[in-house]
């Protein structure tokens, strides 16, 4: 996919019809993405592309009556178990209907030599934060299991497909989501650091490495580090990376807590945190932001991408969907209540800018002052 960026304008890719892409530009200082022009195709359901809803955040989050009702339903154990199972089934069947071979991809990893990677990636002295040891995403061991690790890439692909449902393929949907995020990062770098040739990149919460590989492809001369709390996810990341042709700069994988990485201060030009914060309590979000500020060099860039509370699509999710979603995402409410930009400011960041980079996700970029 060809993508051009300009010093003062960002090209954002979106779908305007079946398989058709439209180039859209926004001035570099724009804080929100306006809605796209009307859809040109009758089968297009993405008329809400990049559109903000009326509210600050969805009414199914926080202290609203609807949110409390969903919370009460989820906290009733027998119902929770059913919902958890239902959520998992919906996830897999929706993915497979969208041509994501979920079960095949999982089997391929589980039947591979991935297990051999564990010894070289695992940090035996790691102390997991409490929140990380709870059941999560319908896995009893949360992210600390081979099944969660084997299914992670298919789950990631589903996120892209859900964001751009009218893309001609899952691959295209994911390319759009990832390219738009990387374009927002690149634009921020160009505007505030005057330097897109970043030398050192840290990807906090890298999971099985999809975001890390995206960063390494986008910035081929940079030294890229992927950091995660799950040694299972990191094993898959390392295994997959070994299977592809070698890079000039091999990706380094680190098993650590993003709140306390153990990495030297002032050692990165770009810290990326992609799709991590909706899985974290607010105290972890604050801790990770502080740590990102510490490890970034003056002038360095922070890029957070994740679900957008202001997204019209997210605000209008059906009750069934958001109840299922909340049943496997224990910190979703906290995430939607968190003033992310405010927390970034408190951590010391400046030039904080937010844009909807796809119909469901925002990218928030910021700089460490010189
Ligand atoms: C949805 S995944 C991220 C996906 C990935 N960045 C991408 O864009 O494909 C969220 C990740 O955050 C990790 N995580 C959660 N809390 C963390 C923490 N405190 N430190 C490091 N990683 C954390 C989880 O283990 C999980 O792999």
Coordinates of C-alpha atoms and ligand atoms in Angstrom, one line a residue:
X1 CA 0.0 0.0 0.0
X2 CA 1.6 3.3 -1.1
X3 CA 1.5 5.9 1.6
X4 CA 2.9 9.3 1.3
X5 CA 3.4 11.8 4.1
X6 CA 4.1 15.5 4.0
X7 CA 5.7 17.8 6.5
X8 CA 2.5 19.6 7.2
X9 CA -0.1 17.2 6.2
X10 CA -0.9 13.6 7.1
X11 CA -2.3 11.2 4.6
X12 CA -4.8 8.9 6.2
X13 CA -6.1 5.9 4.4
X14 CA -9.7 4.8 4.7
X15 CA -12.2 2.7 2.8
X16 CA -14.9 4.5 0.9
X17 CA -16.3 1.5 -0.9
X18 CA -15.6 -2.2 -1.4
X19 CA -11.8 -2.3 -1.7
X20 CA -11.6 1.4 -2.7
X21 CA -9.3 3.6 -0.8
X22 CA -9.5 7.3 -0.4
X23 CA -6.6 9.5 0.5
X24 CA -7.6 12.0 3.2
X25 CA -5.4 14.7 4.6
X26 CA -5.6 16.5 7.9
X27 CA -3.6 19.5 9.0
X28 CA -1.0 18.5 11.4
X29 CA -2.6 20.4 14.3
X30 CA -6.0 18.9 14.0
X31 CA -7.1 17.2 17.2
X32 CA -10.0 15.2 15.8
X33 CA -10.7 13.5 12.6
X34 CA -13.7 14.7 10.9
X35 CA -16.1 12.3 9.3
X36 CA -15.3 11.2 5.8
X37 CA -17.5 12.2 2.8
X38 CA -20.7 10.2 2.3
X39 CA -20.2 6.6 1.3
X40 CA -20.2 5.9 -2.4
X41 CA -21.3 2.4 -2.2
X42 CA -24.6 1.0 -1.1
X43 CA -23.0 -1.9 0.7
X44 CA -20.9 0.4 2.8
X45 CA -21.7 0.3 6.4
X46 CA -18.8 2.4 7.4
X47 CA -20.6 5.7 6.9
X48 CA -19.3 6.4 10.5
X49 CA -15.7 6.2 9.4
X50 CA -13.6 8.4 11.6
X51 CA -16.7 10.0 13.0
X52 CA -17.0 11.0 16.6
X53 CA -20.1 10.3 18.7
X54 CA -22.1 12.9 20.7
X55 CA -20.6 11.8 24.0
X56 CA -17.2 12.0 25.7
X57 CA -17.3 8.2 26.3
X58 CA -19.8 5.4 25.7
X59 CA -22.7 5.3 28.1
X60 CA -22.0 1.6 28.8
X61 CA -18.9 2.7 30.6
X62 CA -18.4 4.4 34.0
X63 CA -21.1 5.2 36.5
X64 CA -24.2 5.3 34.3
X65 CA -27.2 3.1 35.1
X66 CA -26.5 1.0 31.9
X67 CA -22.9 0.4 32.9
X68 CA -24.0 -0.6 36.5
X69 CA -26.5 -3.1 35.1
X70 CA -23.9 -4.7 32.9
X71 CA -21.4 -4.7 35.8
X72 CA -24.0 -6.5 38.0
X73 CA -24.7 -9.1 35.3
X74 CA -21.0 -9.8 34.9
X75 CA -20.4 -10.1 38.6
X76 CA -23.0 -12.9 38.9
X77 CA -20.5 -15.8 38.6
X78 CA -22.7 -18.4 36.8
X79 CA -23.7 -15.8 34.2
X80 CA -20.1 -14.5 33.9
X81 CA -18.9 -18.1 33.0
X82 CA -21.6 -18.3 30.3
X83 CA -20.8 -14.8 29.0
X84 CA -17.1 -15.6 28.9
X85 CA -17.7 -18.7 26.9
X86 CA -20.1 -16.8 24.6
X87 CA -17.6 -14.0 24.1
X88 CA -14.9 -16.5 23.1
X89 CA -17.3 -18.3 20.6
X90 CA -18.4 -15.0 19.1
X91 CA -14.7 -14.0 18.7
X92 CA -13.7 -17.2 17.0
X93 CA -16.7 -17.5 14.7
X94 CA -16.7 -13.8 13.7
X95 CA -13.0 -14.1 12.9
X96 CA -13.5 -17.2 10.8
X97 CA -16.4 -15.7 9.0
X98 CA -14.1 -12.8 8.1
X99 CA -11.6 -15.4 6.6
X100 CA -9.2 -15.3 9.5
X101 CA -8.2 -18.9 9.9
X102 CA -8.2 -18.7 13.7
X103 CA -8.1 -22.4 14.5
X104 CA -5.5 -23.2 11.9
X105 CA -3.2 -20.3 13.0
X106 CA -3.5 -21.5 16.6
X107 CA -2.8 -25.1 15.7
X108 CA 0.3 -24.1 13.7
X109 CA 1.8 -22.3 16.6
X110 CA 0.8 -25.0 19.2
X111 CA 2.3 -27.7 17.1
X112 CA 5.6 -25.9 16.3
X113 CA 8.9 -25.6 18.2
X114 CA 7.8 -22.3 19.8
X115 CA 8.3 -23.8 23.3
X116 CA 12.1 -23.7 22.8
X117 CA 12.1 -20.0 22.8
X118 CA 10.9 -19.7 26.4
X119 CA 14.2 -20.2 28.1
X120 CA 15.9 -17.4 26.1
X121 CA 13.1 -14.8 26.6
X122 CA 11.9 -15.5 30.1
X123 CA 13.1 -13.3 32.9
X124 CA 12.9 -15.6 36.0
X125 CA 13.1 -12.8 38.5
X126 CA 10.1 -10.9 37.1
X127 CA 7.4 -9.8 39.6
X128 CA 4.0 -9.7 37.9
X129 CA 1.6 -6.8 38.9
X130 CA -1.5 -8.1 40.6
X131 CA -3.8 -7.1 37.8
X132 CA -1.9 -9.3 35.4
X133 CA -2.6 -12.5 37.3
X134 CA -6.4 -12.4 36.8
X135 CA -8.4 -14.3 34.2
X136 CA -8.5 -12.3 31.1
X137 CA -9.8 -12.5 27.5
X138 CA -11.7 -15.6 28.6
X139 CA -8.4 -17.4 29.4
X140 CA -8.2 -18.5 33.1
X141 CA -4.4 -17.8 33.1
X142 CA -4.9 -14.5 31.4
X143 CA -1.9 -13.7 29.1
X144 CA 0.3 -16.3 30.8
X145 CA -0.6 -19.3 28.7
X146 CA 0.4 -20.9 25.4
X147 CA -3.2 -20.9 24.1
X148 CA -3.5 -17.1 24.6
X149 CA -0.1 -16.7 22.9
X150 CA -1.0 -19.0 20.0
X151 CA -4.3 -17.2 19.4
X152 CA -3.0 -13.6 19.8
X153 CA -2.2 -12.9 16.2
X154 CA -5.6 -14.1 14.9
X155 CA -7.2 -12.0 17.7
X156 CA -5.1 -9.0 16.5
X157 CA -6.2 -9.5 12.9
X158 CA -9.8 -9.5 14.1
X159 CA -9.3 -6.1 15.7
X160 CA -8.3 -4.7 12.3
X161 CA -11.2 -6.4 10.5
X162 CA -13.7 -5.0 13.0
X163 CA -12.2 -1.5 12.7
X164 CA -12.5 -1.5 8.9
X165 CA -15.3 -4.0 8.1
X166 CA -15.7 -2.9 4.5
X167 CA -12.1 -3.5 3.5
X168 CA -11.7 -5.9 0.7
X169 CA -9.8 -8.3 2.9
X170 CA -8.6 -8.7 6.4
X171 CA -5.1 -8.0 5.2
X172 CA -6.2 -4.7 3.8
X173 CA -8.1 -3.8 6.9
X174 CA -5.1 -4.4 9.1
X175 CA -2.8 -2.5 6.7
X176 CA -5.0 0.5 6.9
X177 CA -5.2 0.4 10.7
X178 CA -1.5 0.0 11.1
X179 CA -0.5 2.4 8.4
X180 CA -2.7 5.2 9.8
X181 CA -1.2 4.7 13.2
X182 CA 2.3 4.8 11.8
X183 CA 1.5 7.8 9.7
X184 CA 0.3 9.7 12.8
X185 CA 3.6 8.7 14.6
X186 CA 5.6 9.8 11.6
X187 CA 3.8 13.1 11.3
X188 CA 4.4 13.9 15.0
X189 CA 8.1 13.0 14.6
X190 CA 8.4 15.3 11.6
X191 CA 6.6 18.2 13.3
X192 CA 8.1 18.1 16.7
X193 CA 11.4 16.2 16.5
X194 CA 12.4 17.3 13.1
X195 CA 13.8 13.8 12.7
X196 CA 12.1 10.8 11.3
X197 CA 15.3 8.7 11.3
X198 CA 14.7 7.5 14.8
X199 CA 17.6 5.5 16.2
X200 CA 16.0 3.6 19.1
X201 CA 12.4 2.5 19.5
X202 CA 10.7 0.7 22.4
X203 CA 7.4 -1.1 21.9
X204 CA 5.8 -1.5 25.3
X205 CA 3.2 -4.3 25.4
X206 CA 4.4 -5.8 22.2
X207 CA 2.5 -9.0 22.6
X208 CA 3.4 -11.4 19.8
X209 CA 5.2 -8.7 17.9
X210 CA 2.7 -7.4 15.3
X211 CA 3.2 -3.7 16.3
X212 CA 6.9 -4.3 16.8
X213 CA 7.3 -5.7 13.3
X214 CA 5.3 -2.7 12.0
X215 CA 7.7 -0.3 13.7
X216 CA 10.8 -2.2 12.5
X217 CA 9.4 -2.2 8.9
X218 CA 8.6 1.5 9.0
X219 CA 11.9 2.5 10.5
X220 CA 14.4 0.0 9.1
X221 CA 17.5 1.7 10.4
X222 CA 16.2 1.9 14.0
X223 CA 17.1 -0.5 16.8
X224 CA 13.7 -1.8 17.9
X225 CA 12.9 -3.4 21.3
X226 CA 9.7 -5.3 22.0
X227 CA 8.8 -5.5 25.7
X228 CA 6.0 -7.5 27.3
X229 CA 5.0 -9.1 30.5
X230 CA 4.1 -12.4 28.9
X231 CA 7.0 -14.7 28.2
X232 CA 4.5 -16.9 26.2
X233 CA 3.7 -13.9 23.9
X234 CA 7.4 -13.0 23.6
X235 CA 8.3 -16.6 22.7
X236 CA 5.8 -16.5 19.8
X237 CA 7.2 -13.1 18.8
X238 CA 10.7 -14.4 18.7
X239 CA 9.8 -17.6 17.0
X240 CA 7.9 -15.7 14.2
X241 CA 10.8 -13.3 13.8
X242 CA 13.3 -16.1 13.4
X243 CA 11.2 -17.6 10.6
X244 CA 11.4 -14.5 8.4
X245 CA 14.4 -13.2 6.5
X246 CA 16.9 -11.5 8.8
X247 CA 16.7 -7.7 9.3
X248 CA 19.7 -5.3 9.3
X249 CA 18.8 -4.6 13.0
X250 CA 17.4 -7.7 14.7
X251 CA 14.5 -6.9 17.1
X252 CA 15.4 -7.3 20.7
X253 CA 12.7 -8.9 22.9
X254 CA 12.5 -8.1 26.7
X255 CA 10.4 -9.7 29.3
X256 CA 9.7 -6.9 31.8
X257 CA 7.0 -4.8 33.3
X258 CA 6.3 -1.6 31.3
X259 CA 6.0 0.3 34.6
X260 CA 9.6 -0.6 35.6
X261 CA 11.5 -1.7 32.5
X262 CA 15.0 -1.7 34.0
X263 CA 16.1 0.1 30.8
X264 CA 18.5 3.1 31.0
X265 CA 17.0 6.6 31.2
X266 CA 17.1 8.8 28.0
X267 CA 17.7 5.8 25.7
X268 CA 14.9 5.9 23.2
X269 CA 13.6 8.3 20.5
X270 CA 10.2 6.7 20.2
X271 CA 8.1 4.7 22.7
X272 CA 5.0 3.0 21.2
X273 CA 2.2 1.6 23.3
X274 CA -0.3 0.0 21.0
X275 CA -3.6 -1.5 22.3
X276 CA -2.2 -2.0 25.8
X277 CA -4.0 0.6 28.0
X278 CA -7.6 -0.8 27.6
X279 CA -6.2 -3.9 29.2
X280 CA -4.7 -2.0 32.2
X281 CA -6.1 -0.4 35.4
X282 CA -5.5 3.3 35.6
X283 CA -2.6 2.9 38.1
X284 CA -0.7 0.8 35.5
X285 CA -1.4 3.4 32.7
X286 CA 0.1 6.1 34.9
X287 CA 3.1 3.9 35.8
X288 CA 3.8 3.0 32.1
X289 CA 3.5 6.7 31.1
X290 CA 6.0 7.7 33.7
X291 CA 8.4 5.0 32.7
X292 CA 8.0 6.0 29.0
X293 CA 8.9 9.5 29.9
X294 CA 11.9 8.3 31.8
X295 CA 13.4 6.2 29.0
X296 CA 12.7 8.7 26.2
X297 CA 15.4 11.2 25.3
X298 CA 14.5 14.9 25.3
X299 CA 12.6 15.6 22.1
X300 CA 11.6 11.9 22.0
X301 CA 8.1 10.9 20.9
X302 CA 5.4 8.8 22.7
X303 CA 2.7 7.2 20.6
X304 CA -0.3 5.6 22.3
X305 CA -2.9 3.9 20.1
X306 CA -6.0 2.2 21.5
X307 CA -9.8 2.2 21.5
X308 CA -11.3 5.7 21.2
X309 CA -13.9 6.7 23.8
X310 CA -15.2 9.3 21.4
X311 CA -15.6 6.9 18.5
X312 CA -19.2 6.9 17.2
X313 CA -19.0 3.2 16.3
X314 CA -17.9 2.3 19.8
X315 CA -20.5 4.6 21.4
X316 CA -23.2 2.9 19.4
X317 CA -22.2 -0.8 20.0
X318 CA -25.2 -3.0 20.7
X319 CA -25.9 -3.9 24.3
X320 CA -25.1 -7.6 23.6
X321 CA -21.7 -6.7 22.1
X322 CA -20.6 -4.4 24.8
X323 CA -21.7 -6.8 27.5
X324 CA -19.7 -9.6 25.9
X325 CA -16.8 -7.3 25.5
X326 CA -16.8 -6.1 29.1
X327 CA -17.1 -9.7 30.3
X328 CA -13.6 -10.5 29.1
X329 CA -11.9 -7.1 29.5
X330 CA -11.9 -6.4 33.3
X331 CA -10.3 -2.9 33.0
X332 CA -12.3 -1.5 30.1
X333 CA -14.4 0.7 32.4
X334 CA -11.3 2.2 34.0
X335 CA -9.7 2.8 30.6
X336 CA -12.8 4.7 29.3
X337 CA -12.8 6.8 32.5
X338 CA -9.1 7.7 32.3
X339 CA -8.2 11.1 31.0
X340 CA -5.3 9.8 28.9
X341 CA -4.2 13.2 27.6
X342 CA -4.4 14.6 31.2
X343 CA -2.3 11.7 32.5
X344 CA 0.3 12.2 29.7
X345 CA 0.5 15.9 30.7
X346 CA 1.0 15.0 34.4
X347 CA 3.8 12.6 33.3
X348 CA 5.6 15.6 31.8
X349 CA 4.7 15.3 28.1
X350 CA 4.0 18.2 25.8
X351 CA 2.6 18.6 22.3
X352 CA -0.2 16.1 23.1
X353 CA -2.3 15.4 20.0
X354 CA -5.2 13.0 19.5
X355 CA -6.7 11.8 16.2
X356 CA -9.1 9.1 15.3
X357 CA -6.8 7.0 13.0
X358 CA -9.6 4.5 12.2
X359 CA -13.3 4.4 13.1
X360 CA -12.6 2.7 16.5
X361 CA -9.2 3.8 17.5
X362 CA -7.3 7.0 18.5
X363 CA -3.7 7.6 18.3
X364 CA -2.4 10.0 20.9
X365 CA 1.1 11.4 20.3
X366 CA 3.3 13.6 22.6
X367 CA 6.8 14.8 23.1
X368 CA 9.3 14.9 25.9
X369 CA 10.4 18.5 26.2
X370 CA 14.0 19.5 25.3
Ligands
LIG1 C1 -3.5 -6.3 23.0 S1 -1.8 -6.6 23.4 C2 -0.8 -5.5 22.5 C3 -0.8 -5.7 21.1 C4 0.4 -5.2 20.3 N1 1.0 -4.0 20.9 C5 -0.1 -4.9 18.9 O1 -0.3 -3.8 18.6 O2 -0.2 -5.9 18.2 C6 -1.6 -6.0 25.1 C7 -0.3 -6.4 25.6 O3 0.0 -5.6 26.8 C8 0.8 -6.4 27.6 N2 0.9 -5.8 28.9 C9 -0.1 -5.5 29.8 N3 0.4 -4.9 30.9 C10 1.7 -4.7 30.7 C11 2.8 -4.2 31.4 N4 2.5 -3.6 32.6 N5 4.0 -4.2 30.9 C12 4.2 -4.8 29.7 N6 3.3 -5.3 29.0 C13 2.0 -5.3 29.4 C14 0.1 -7.8 27.6 O4 0.9 -8.8 28.0 C15 -0.3 -7.9 26.1 O5 0.7 -8.6 25.4

